[in-house]
mmCIF file of C-alpha atoms in Angstrom:
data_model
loop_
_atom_site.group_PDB
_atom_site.id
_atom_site.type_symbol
_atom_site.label_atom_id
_atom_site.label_comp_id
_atom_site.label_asym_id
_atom_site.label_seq_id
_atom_site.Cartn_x
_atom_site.Cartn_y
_atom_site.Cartn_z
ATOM 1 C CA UNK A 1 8.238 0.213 25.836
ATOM 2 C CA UNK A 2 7.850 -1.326 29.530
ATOM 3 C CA UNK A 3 5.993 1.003 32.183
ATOM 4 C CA UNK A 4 5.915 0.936 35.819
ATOM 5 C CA UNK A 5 2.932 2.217 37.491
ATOM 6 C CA UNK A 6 3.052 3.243 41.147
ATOM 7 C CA UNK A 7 -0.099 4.542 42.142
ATOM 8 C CA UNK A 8 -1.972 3.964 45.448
ATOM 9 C CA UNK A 9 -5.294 4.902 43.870
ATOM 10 C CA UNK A 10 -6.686 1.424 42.354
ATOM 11 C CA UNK A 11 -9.016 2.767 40.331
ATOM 12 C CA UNK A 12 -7.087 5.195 38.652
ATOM 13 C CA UNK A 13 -3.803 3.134 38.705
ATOM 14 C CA UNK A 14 -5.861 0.142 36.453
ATOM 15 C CA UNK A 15 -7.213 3.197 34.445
ATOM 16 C CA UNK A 16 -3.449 4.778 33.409
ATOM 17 C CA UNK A 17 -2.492 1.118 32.980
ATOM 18 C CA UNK A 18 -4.943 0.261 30.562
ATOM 19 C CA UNK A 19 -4.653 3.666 28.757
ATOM 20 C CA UNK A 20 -1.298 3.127 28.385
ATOM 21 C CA UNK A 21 -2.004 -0.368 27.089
ATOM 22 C CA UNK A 22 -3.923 0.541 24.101
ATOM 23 C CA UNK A 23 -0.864 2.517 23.271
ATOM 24 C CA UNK A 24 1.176 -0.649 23.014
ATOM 25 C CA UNK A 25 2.954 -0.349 25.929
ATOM 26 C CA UNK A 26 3.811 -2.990 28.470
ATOM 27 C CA UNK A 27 2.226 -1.850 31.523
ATOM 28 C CA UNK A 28 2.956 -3.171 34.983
ATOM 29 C CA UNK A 29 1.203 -2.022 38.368
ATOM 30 C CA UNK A 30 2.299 -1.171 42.150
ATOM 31 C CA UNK A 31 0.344 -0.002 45.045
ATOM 32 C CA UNK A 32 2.702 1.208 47.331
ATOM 33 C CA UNK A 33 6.587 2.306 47.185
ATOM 34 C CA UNK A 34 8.160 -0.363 48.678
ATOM 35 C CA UNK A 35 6.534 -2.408 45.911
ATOM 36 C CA UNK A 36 7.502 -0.206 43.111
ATOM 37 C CA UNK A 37 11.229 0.116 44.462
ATOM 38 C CA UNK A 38 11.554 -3.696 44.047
ATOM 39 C CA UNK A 39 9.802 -4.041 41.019
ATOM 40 C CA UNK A 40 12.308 -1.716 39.445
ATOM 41 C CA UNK A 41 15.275 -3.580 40.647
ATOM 42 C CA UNK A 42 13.743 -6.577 39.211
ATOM 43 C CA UNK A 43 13.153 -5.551 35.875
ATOM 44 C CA UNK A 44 14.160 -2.928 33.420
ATOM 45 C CA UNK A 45 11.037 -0.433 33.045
ATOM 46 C CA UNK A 46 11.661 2.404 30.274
ATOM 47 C CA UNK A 47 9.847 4.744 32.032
ATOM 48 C CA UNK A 48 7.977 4.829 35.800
ATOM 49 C CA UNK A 49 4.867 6.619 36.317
ATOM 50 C CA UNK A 50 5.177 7.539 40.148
ATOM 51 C CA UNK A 51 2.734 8.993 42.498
ATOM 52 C CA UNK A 52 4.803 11.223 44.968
ATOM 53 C CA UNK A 53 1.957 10.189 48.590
ATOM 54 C CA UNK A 54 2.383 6.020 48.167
ATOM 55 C CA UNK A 55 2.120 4.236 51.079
ATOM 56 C CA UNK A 56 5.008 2.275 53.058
ATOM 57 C CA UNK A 57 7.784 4.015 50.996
ATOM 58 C CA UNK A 58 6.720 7.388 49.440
ATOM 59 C CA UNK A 59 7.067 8.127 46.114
ATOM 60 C CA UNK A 60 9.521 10.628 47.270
ATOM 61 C CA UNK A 61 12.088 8.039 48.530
ATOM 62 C CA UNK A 62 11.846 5.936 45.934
ATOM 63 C CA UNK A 63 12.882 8.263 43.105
ATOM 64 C CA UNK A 64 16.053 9.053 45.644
ATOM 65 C CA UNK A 65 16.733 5.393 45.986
ATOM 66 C CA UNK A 66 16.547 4.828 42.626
ATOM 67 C CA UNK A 67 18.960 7.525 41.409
ATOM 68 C CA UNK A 68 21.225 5.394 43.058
ATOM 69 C CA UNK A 69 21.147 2.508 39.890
ATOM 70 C CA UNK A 70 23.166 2.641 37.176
ATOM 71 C CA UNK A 71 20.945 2.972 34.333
ATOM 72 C CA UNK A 72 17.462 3.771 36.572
ATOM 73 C CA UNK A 73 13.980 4.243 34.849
ATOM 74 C CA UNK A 74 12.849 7.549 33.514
ATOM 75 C CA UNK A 75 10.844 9.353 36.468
ATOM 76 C CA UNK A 76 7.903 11.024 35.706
ATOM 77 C CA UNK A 77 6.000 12.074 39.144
ATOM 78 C CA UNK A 78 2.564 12.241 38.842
ATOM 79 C CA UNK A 79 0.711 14.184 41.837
ATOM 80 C CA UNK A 80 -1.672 16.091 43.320
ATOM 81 C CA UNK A 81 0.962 18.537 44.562
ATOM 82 C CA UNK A 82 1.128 20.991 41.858
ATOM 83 C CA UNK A 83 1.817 24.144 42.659
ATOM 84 C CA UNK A 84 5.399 25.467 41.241
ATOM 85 C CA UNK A 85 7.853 25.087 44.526
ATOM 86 C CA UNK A 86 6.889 21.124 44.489
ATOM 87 C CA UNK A 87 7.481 21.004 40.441
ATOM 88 C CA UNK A 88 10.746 22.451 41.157
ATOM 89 C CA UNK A 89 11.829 20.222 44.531
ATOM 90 C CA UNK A 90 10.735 17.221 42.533
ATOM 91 C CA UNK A 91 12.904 18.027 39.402
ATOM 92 C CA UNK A 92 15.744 19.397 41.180
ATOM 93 C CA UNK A 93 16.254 18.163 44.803
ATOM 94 C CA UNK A 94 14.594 14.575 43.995
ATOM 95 C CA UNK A 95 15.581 14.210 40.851
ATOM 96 C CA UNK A 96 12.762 12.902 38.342
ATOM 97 C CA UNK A 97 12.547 13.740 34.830
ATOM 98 C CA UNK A 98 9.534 15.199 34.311
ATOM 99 C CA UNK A 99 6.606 16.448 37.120
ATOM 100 C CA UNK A 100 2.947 16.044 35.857
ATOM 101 C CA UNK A 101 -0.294 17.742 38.260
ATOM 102 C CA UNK A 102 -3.058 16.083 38.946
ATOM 103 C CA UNK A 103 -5.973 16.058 37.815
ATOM 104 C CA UNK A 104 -4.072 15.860 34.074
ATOM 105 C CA UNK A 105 -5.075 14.987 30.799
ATOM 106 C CA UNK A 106 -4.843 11.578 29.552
ATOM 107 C CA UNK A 107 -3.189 12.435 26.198
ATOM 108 C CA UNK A 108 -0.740 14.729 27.622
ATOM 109 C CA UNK A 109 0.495 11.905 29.739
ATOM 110 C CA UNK A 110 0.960 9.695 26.971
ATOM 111 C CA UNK A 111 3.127 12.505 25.199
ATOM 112 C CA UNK A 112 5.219 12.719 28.788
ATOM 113 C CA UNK A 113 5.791 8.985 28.694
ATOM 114 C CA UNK A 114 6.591 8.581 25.227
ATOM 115 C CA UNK A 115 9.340 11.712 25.526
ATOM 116 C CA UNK A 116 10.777 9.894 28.256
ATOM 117 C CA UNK A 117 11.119 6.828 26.656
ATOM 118 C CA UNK A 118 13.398 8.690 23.988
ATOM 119 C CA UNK A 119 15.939 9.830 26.510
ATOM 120 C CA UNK A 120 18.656 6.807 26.068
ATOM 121 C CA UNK A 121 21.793 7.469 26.135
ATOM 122 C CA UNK A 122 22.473 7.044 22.755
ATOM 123 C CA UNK A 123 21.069 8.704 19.851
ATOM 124 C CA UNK A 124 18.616 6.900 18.442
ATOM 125 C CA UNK A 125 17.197 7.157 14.970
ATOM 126 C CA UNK A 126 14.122 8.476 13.805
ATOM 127 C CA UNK A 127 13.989 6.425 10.733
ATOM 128 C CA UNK A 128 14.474 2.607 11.228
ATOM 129 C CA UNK A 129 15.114 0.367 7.952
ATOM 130 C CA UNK A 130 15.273 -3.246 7.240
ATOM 131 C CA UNK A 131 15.142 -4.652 3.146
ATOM 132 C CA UNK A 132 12.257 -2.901 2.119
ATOM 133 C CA UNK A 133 10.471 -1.878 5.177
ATOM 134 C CA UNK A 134 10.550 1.265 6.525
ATOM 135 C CA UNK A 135 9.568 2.839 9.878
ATOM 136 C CA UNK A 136 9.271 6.236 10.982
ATOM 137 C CA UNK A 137 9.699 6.138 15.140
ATOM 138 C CA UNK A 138 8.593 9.439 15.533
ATOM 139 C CA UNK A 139 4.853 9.469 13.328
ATOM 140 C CA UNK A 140 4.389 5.602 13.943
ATOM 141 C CA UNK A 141 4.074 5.038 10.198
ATOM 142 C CA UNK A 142 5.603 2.144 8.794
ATOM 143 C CA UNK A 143 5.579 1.171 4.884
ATOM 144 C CA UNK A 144 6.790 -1.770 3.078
ATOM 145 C CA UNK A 145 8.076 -1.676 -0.992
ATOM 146 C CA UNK A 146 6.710 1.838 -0.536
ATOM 147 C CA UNK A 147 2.938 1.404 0.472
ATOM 148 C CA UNK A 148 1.770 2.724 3.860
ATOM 149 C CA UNK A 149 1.013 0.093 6.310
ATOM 150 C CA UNK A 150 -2.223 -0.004 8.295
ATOM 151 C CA UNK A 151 -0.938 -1.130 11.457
ATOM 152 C CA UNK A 152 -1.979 -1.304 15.274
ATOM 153 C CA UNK A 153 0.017 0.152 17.927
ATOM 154 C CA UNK A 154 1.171 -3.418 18.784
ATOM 155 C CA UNK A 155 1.703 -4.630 15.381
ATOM 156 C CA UNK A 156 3.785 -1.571 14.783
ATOM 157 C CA UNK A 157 5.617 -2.341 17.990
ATOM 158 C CA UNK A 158 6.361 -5.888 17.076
ATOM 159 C CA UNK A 159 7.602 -4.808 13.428
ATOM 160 C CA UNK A 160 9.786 -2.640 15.459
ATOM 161 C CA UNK A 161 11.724 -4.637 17.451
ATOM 162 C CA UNK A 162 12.071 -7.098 14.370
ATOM 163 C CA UNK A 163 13.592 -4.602 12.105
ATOM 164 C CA UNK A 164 15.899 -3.363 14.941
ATOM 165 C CA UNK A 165 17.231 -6.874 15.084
ATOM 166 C CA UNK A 166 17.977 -6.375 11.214
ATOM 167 C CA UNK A 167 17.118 -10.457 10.382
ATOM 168 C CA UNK A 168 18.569 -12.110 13.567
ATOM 169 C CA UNK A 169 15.840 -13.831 15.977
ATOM 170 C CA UNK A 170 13.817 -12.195 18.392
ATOM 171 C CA UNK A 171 13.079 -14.800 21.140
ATOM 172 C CA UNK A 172 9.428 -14.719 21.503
ATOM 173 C CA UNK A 173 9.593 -14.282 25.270
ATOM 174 C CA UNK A 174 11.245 -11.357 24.827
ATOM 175 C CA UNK A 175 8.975 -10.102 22.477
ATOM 176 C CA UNK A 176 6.181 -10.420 25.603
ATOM 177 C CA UNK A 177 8.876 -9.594 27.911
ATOM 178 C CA UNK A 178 8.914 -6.218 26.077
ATOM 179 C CA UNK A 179 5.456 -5.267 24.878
ATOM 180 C CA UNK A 180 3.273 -7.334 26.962
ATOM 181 C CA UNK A 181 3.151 -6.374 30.217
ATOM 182 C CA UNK A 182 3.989 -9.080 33.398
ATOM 183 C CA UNK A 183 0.090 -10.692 33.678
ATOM 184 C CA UNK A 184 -0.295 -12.004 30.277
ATOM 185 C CA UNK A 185 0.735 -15.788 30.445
ATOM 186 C CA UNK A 186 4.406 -16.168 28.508
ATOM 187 C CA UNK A 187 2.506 -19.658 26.806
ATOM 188 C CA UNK A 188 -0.020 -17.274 24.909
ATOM 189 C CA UNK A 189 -0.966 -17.087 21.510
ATOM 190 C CA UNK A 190 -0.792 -12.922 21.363
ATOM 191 C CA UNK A 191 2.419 -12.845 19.902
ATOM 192 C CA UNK A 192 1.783 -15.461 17.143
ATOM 193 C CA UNK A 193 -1.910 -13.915 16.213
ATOM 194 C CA UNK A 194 0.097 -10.465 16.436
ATOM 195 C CA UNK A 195 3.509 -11.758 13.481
ATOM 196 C CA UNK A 196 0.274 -13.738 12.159
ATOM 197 C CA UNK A 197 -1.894 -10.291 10.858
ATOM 198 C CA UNK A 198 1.525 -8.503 10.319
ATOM 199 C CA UNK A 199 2.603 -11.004 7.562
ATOM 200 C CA UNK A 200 -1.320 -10.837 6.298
ATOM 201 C CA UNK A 201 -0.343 -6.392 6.494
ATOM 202 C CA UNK A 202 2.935 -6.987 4.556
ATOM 203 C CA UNK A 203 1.522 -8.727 1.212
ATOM 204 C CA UNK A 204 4.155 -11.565 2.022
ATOM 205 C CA UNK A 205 4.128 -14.551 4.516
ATOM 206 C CA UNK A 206 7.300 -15.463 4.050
ATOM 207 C CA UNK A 207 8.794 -12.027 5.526
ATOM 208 C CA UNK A 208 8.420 -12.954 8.802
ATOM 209 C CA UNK A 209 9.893 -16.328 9.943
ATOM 210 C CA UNK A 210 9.370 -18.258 12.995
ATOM 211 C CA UNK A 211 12.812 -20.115 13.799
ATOM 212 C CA UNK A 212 11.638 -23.201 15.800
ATOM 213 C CA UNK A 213 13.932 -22.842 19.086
ATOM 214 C CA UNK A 214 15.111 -19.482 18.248
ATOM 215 C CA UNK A 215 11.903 -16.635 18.039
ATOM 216 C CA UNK A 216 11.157 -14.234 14.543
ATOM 217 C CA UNK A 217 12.764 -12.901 12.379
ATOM 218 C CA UNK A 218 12.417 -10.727 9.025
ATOM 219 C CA UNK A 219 13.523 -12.683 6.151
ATOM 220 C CA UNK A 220 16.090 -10.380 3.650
#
């Protein structure tokens, strides 16, 4: 899952970010609206954490301008303005998908994002399946011939996005294009180390290949 961050507030715009991080998602940052509203036409965030009072463009005008795109990010406003008139103009006359008060708790956050996320527009399933693997999207469990798999958030991410492919390649730049977030360096070894301690996880090595040219893939 890719998240935008827009969030004038440094401090607490690096703390949501690396929050949100440890949750395996791909977190990038902006500090104003102008910023955020060209980030978003630049790349294809999942969900975007906005602060309603940015600077230059306000968080206001950039979930209008952004209702304009065909397939725009989930919105989920994030502000100081809480009380139930601005919950309702935000949902209804600017048009984001969910409203969240500040102060807020972390964990209730991550719930927002993650129920955002979900919204596509086509039904996906709960349950994803590939040989013997299987992964349950909504616990975050994964098992393979049967036997619950220990996994980190990213592992479990990565063994995601493999078994949606069902055994053709995943490049490995999209595999940082999609859970990494845009400052870790494309060359890095995070993605290897990450397939690397999956294969250890699965019992079998040879589950997993690396196509030279073409990314991973799970072997039948």
């Amino acid at each position: 899952m890719r998240v935008l961050v827009a969030e004038d507030h440094h401090v607490l715009a690096r703390n949501i970010a690396i929050g949100l991080r440890r949750q395996a998602m791909a977190v990038d940052v902006a500090h104003d609206g102008e910023e955020a509203e060209r980030m978003c036409l630049l790349t294809d965030y999942d969900v975007l954490v906005l602060d309603r009072d940015l600077p230059v463009l306000t968080g206001d005008e950039v979930c209008r301008r952004l209702r304009g795109l065909v397939d725009p990010p989930r919105i989920l406003m994030l502000t100081a303005a809480g009380a139930i008139e601005d919950k309702v103009y935000g949902l209804t006359r600017l048009g984001a998908d969910d409203y969240l008060a500040k102060p807020f708790d972390f964990a209730e956050l991550v719930a927002r994002v993650r129920a955002l996320s979900r919204r596509a527009p086509q039904p996906r399933r709960s349950v994803l399946r590939y040989g013997d693997i299987t992964l349950d999207e909504t616990r975050c469990e994964a098992a393979a011939e049967g036997r619950v798999l220990e996994l980190t958030p990213k592992e479990f991410a990565v063994l995601r996005l493999l078994v949606q492919a069902q055994g053709t390649p995943v490049a490995h730049d999209e595999i940082v294009r999609t859970l990494w977030d845009e400052n870790l360096d494309p060359r890095t070894s995070a993605v290897r180390a990450t397939v690397s301690r999956l294969r250890g996880k699965l019992g079998d090595h040879a589950v997993i290949s690396a196509d030279k040219g073409e990314g991973y893939r799970l072997c039948g």
